[in-house]
Amino acid sequence: MGEPELISESVEKCFVCGAEKMEIKNYIHDAGLVGKVLLSVWSCSSCGYRSVDVKPWETRTPVTLQFRIESVEDLNVLVYRSPMGEVSIPELGLEIEPGTNSQGNITTVEGILEEVLEFFPEDKVEEVMKAKEGKIPFTLVIRDPTGSSFIKSERVKVIS
Ligand SMILES: [Zn+2]
């Protein structure tokens, strides 16, 4: 049972008071008989909100998934992005940090592009729209320290 190991930390907007002071720290903790657990500690230094969430740590191997989108059909491929999954599309210069919601989500490649549209300023819209229409090939990359994200295609390159 060692000390919990810090695997990620970030500062987000507090959903209670709105200050950019919500510190989110994720730890892996070896809880003995229970196995490894993921501990998420949320604390706001502005309003004092604090919560601790514990869930089982499913896999232990960090993984990077790469999927080359070359046709419109590829846009329908199912993608599971775990709460820790970091999405990027190098060709479009896009990166999406893991979300603040602790739920993973099942979506499609197209769904990820739609999410990108919500996140990014207008200068990317045109390129993303072209990508959505299958007009420009691109690579979807998911880096996941928990290794639980997946892209449901045989052509996915898995780098661990
Ligand atoms: Zn707060």
Short mmCIF file of C-alpha atoms and ligand atoms in Angstrom, two decimals:
data_model
loop_
_atom_site.label_atom_id
_atom_site.label_comp_id
_atom_site.label_asym_id
_atom_site.label_seq_id
_atom_site.Cartn_x
_atom_site.Cartn_y
_atom_site.Cartn_z
CA MET A 1 0.00 0.00 0.00
CA GLY A 2 2.22 2.99 -0.79
CA GLU A 3 1.38 6.65 -0.93
CA PRO A 4 -1.19 7.65 -3.56
CA GLU A 5 0.53 8.50 -6.81
CA LEU A 6 -0.42 11.78 -8.45
CA ILE A 7 -1.19 11.19 -12.13
CA SER A 8 -2.73 14.46 -13.22
CA GLU A 9 -3.66 17.86 -11.93
CA SER A 10 -5.47 20.78 -13.44
CA VAL A 11 -7.26 23.95 -12.47
CA GLU A 12 -10.78 24.50 -13.74
CA LYS A 13 -13.62 26.90 -13.26
CA CYS A 14 -15.44 26.15 -9.99
CA PHE A 15 -19.03 25.09 -10.66
CA VAL A 16 -20.07 26.43 -7.25
CA CYS A 17 -18.64 29.95 -7.14
CA GLY A 18 -17.40 30.41 -10.71
CA ALA A 19 -13.80 31.28 -9.79
CA GLU A 20 -10.98 29.69 -11.81
CA LYS A 21 -9.78 28.09 -8.63
CA MET A 22 -11.04 24.54 -8.75
CA GLU A 23 -8.02 22.33 -8.39
CA ILE A 24 -8.54 18.78 -9.60
CA LYS A 25 -6.00 16.18 -8.65
CA ASN A 26 -6.17 12.56 -9.69
CA TYR A 27 -4.28 9.91 -7.79
CA ILE A 28 -3.88 6.20 -8.08
CA HIS A 29 -3.99 4.52 -4.77
CA ASP A 30 -3.29 0.90 -4.03
CA ALA A 31 -6.11 0.02 -1.65
CA GLY A 32 -4.87 -3.47 -0.83
CA LEU A 33 -7.59 -6.11 -1.17
CA VAL A 34 -9.81 -3.77 -3.16
CA GLY A 35 -7.09 -3.32 -5.76
CA LYS A 36 -6.06 -0.04 -7.27
CA VAL A 37 -8.45 2.86 -7.17
CA LEU A 38 -8.56 6.24 -8.85
CA LEU A 39 -8.95 9.04 -6.36
CA SER A 40 -10.18 12.38 -7.67
CA VAL A 41 -9.87 15.27 -5.29
CA TRP A 42 -11.67 18.49 -6.21
CA SER A 43 -11.03 21.56 -4.12
CA CYS A 44 -11.78 25.22 -4.68
CA SER A 45 -9.54 27.67 -2.89
CA SER A 46 -12.05 30.45 -3.45
CA CYS A 47 -15.26 29.07 -1.89
CA GLY A 48 -13.85 26.06 -0.06
CA TYR A 49 -15.82 23.43 -1.99
CA ARG A 50 -14.21 20.03 -1.68
CA SER A 51 -15.10 16.56 -2.85
CA VAL A 52 -13.36 13.24 -3.15
CA ASP A 53 -14.43 10.64 -5.64
CA VAL A 54 -13.14 7.08 -5.66
CA LYS A 55 -13.54 4.57 -8.43
CA PRO A 56 -11.86 1.35 -9.46
CA TRP A 57 -8.80 1.68 -11.60
CA GLU A 58 -9.60 -0.52 -14.55
CA THR A 59 -6.34 -0.79 -16.38
CA ARG A 60 -2.88 0.29 -15.54
CA THR A 61 -1.20 0.68 -18.87
CA PRO A 62 -1.10 4.09 -20.49
CA VAL A 63 -1.92 3.94 -24.14
CA THR A 64 -1.90 6.12 -27.21
CA LEU A 65 -4.39 5.33 -29.96
CA GLN A 66 -3.97 6.61 -33.49
CA PHE A 67 -6.64 6.34 -36.12
CA ARG A 68 -6.30 7.70 -39.62
CA ILE A 69 -9.60 8.97 -41.02
CA GLU A 70 -9.62 8.61 -44.78
CA SER A 71 -13.25 8.31 -45.73
CA VAL A 72 -16.72 9.37 -44.67
CA GLU A 73 -17.31 5.85 -43.28
CA ASP A 74 -14.41 6.33 -40.88
CA LEU A 75 -16.32 9.21 -39.30
CA ASN A 76 -18.89 6.72 -37.98
CA VAL A 77 -16.36 4.61 -36.11
CA LEU A 78 -17.20 4.32 -32.42
CA VAL A 79 -14.90 5.99 -29.96
CA TYR A 80 -14.82 5.65 -26.21
CA ARG A 81 -12.98 8.47 -24.56
CA SER A 82 -12.33 7.73 -20.92
CA PRO A 83 -12.46 10.58 -18.37
CA MET A 84 -8.68 10.78 -18.59
CA GLY A 85 -8.42 10.60 -22.37
CA GLU A 86 -6.75 13.51 -24.13
CA VAL A 87 -7.82 13.93 -27.74
CA SER A 88 -5.77 15.55 -30.44
CA ILE A 89 -5.88 15.97 -34.20
CA PRO A 90 -2.38 17.00 -35.27
CA GLU A 91 -3.33 17.92 -38.86
CA LEU A 92 -5.80 20.50 -37.56
CA GLY A 93 -3.62 21.62 -34.68
CA LEU A 94 -6.33 20.65 -32.18
CA GLU A 95 -6.09 19.31 -28.68
CA ILE A 96 -8.85 18.65 -26.17
CA GLU A 97 -7.84 18.15 -22.57
CA PRO A 98 -9.77 15.62 -20.52
CA GLY A 99 -13.14 17.09 -19.56
CA THR A 100 -14.23 18.27 -16.16
CA ASN A 101 -17.04 15.75 -16.01
CA SER A 102 -15.75 12.52 -14.59
CA GLN A 103 -17.87 10.40 -16.95
CA GLY A 104 -16.30 8.91 -19.99
CA ASN A 105 -18.30 9.17 -23.15
CA ILE A 106 -19.05 6.94 -26.07
CA THR A 107 -19.24 8.83 -29.30
CA THR A 108 -18.10 8.60 -32.90
CA VAL A 109 -15.24 10.26 -34.71
CA GLU A 110 -17.79 12.73 -36.03
CA GLY A 111 -19.02 13.33 -32.47
CA ILE A 112 -15.49 14.25 -31.46
CA LEU A 113 -15.34 16.78 -34.29
CA GLU A 114 -18.61 18.25 -33.09
CA GLU A 115 -17.14 18.54 -29.62
CA VAL A 116 -14.13 20.28 -31.14
CA LEU A 117 -16.44 22.83 -32.74
CA GLU A 118 -17.83 23.71 -29.32
CA PHE A 119 -14.37 24.23 -27.90
CA PHE A 120 -12.56 26.14 -30.55
CA PRO A 121 -12.69 29.63 -31.87
CA GLU A 122 -13.92 30.33 -35.32
CA ASP A 123 -10.60 30.07 -37.10
CA LYS A 124 -10.85 26.27 -36.99
CA VAL A 125 -14.47 25.92 -38.03
CA GLU A 126 -13.86 25.74 -41.75
CA GLU A 127 -11.24 23.01 -41.49
CA VAL A 128 -13.27 21.01 -39.01
CA MET A 129 -16.33 21.23 -41.28
CA LYS A 130 -14.24 19.93 -44.19
CA ALA A 131 -12.98 17.10 -42.00
CA LYS A 132 -16.59 16.32 -41.07
CA GLU A 133 -17.50 16.05 -44.72
CA GLY A 134 -14.62 13.64 -45.30
CA LYS A 135 -12.81 16.17 -47.52
CA ILE A 136 -9.56 16.18 -45.58
CA PRO A 137 -7.91 13.10 -44.15
CA PHE A 138 -6.74 13.45 -40.58
CA THR A 139 -5.50 11.45 -37.62
CA LEU A 140 -7.42 11.11 -34.39
CA VAL A 141 -5.06 10.59 -31.47
CA ILE A 142 -6.20 9.67 -27.96
CA ARG A 143 -3.63 9.62 -25.19
CA ASP A 144 -4.95 7.91 -22.13
CA PRO A 145 -2.95 7.31 -18.95
CA THR A 146 -5.58 4.78 -17.82
CA GLY A 147 -5.52 2.82 -21.08
CA SER A 148 -9.31 2.43 -21.09
CA SER A 149 -10.18 4.55 -24.11
CA PHE A 150 -10.73 2.76 -27.37
CA ILE A 151 -11.47 3.34 -31.04
CA LYS A 152 -13.47 0.55 -32.60
CA SER A 153 -11.61 -0.18 -35.81
CA GLU A 154 -9.10 -2.76 -36.91
CA ARG A 155 -6.94 -0.02 -38.35
CA VAL A 156 -6.24 1.62 -35.04
CA LYS A 157 -2.59 1.86 -34.15
CA VAL A 158 -2.03 1.20 -30.47
CA ILE A 159 1.16 2.55 -28.97
CA SER A 160 1.75 1.68 -25.35
ZN ZN B 1 -15.49 27.80 -5.64
#
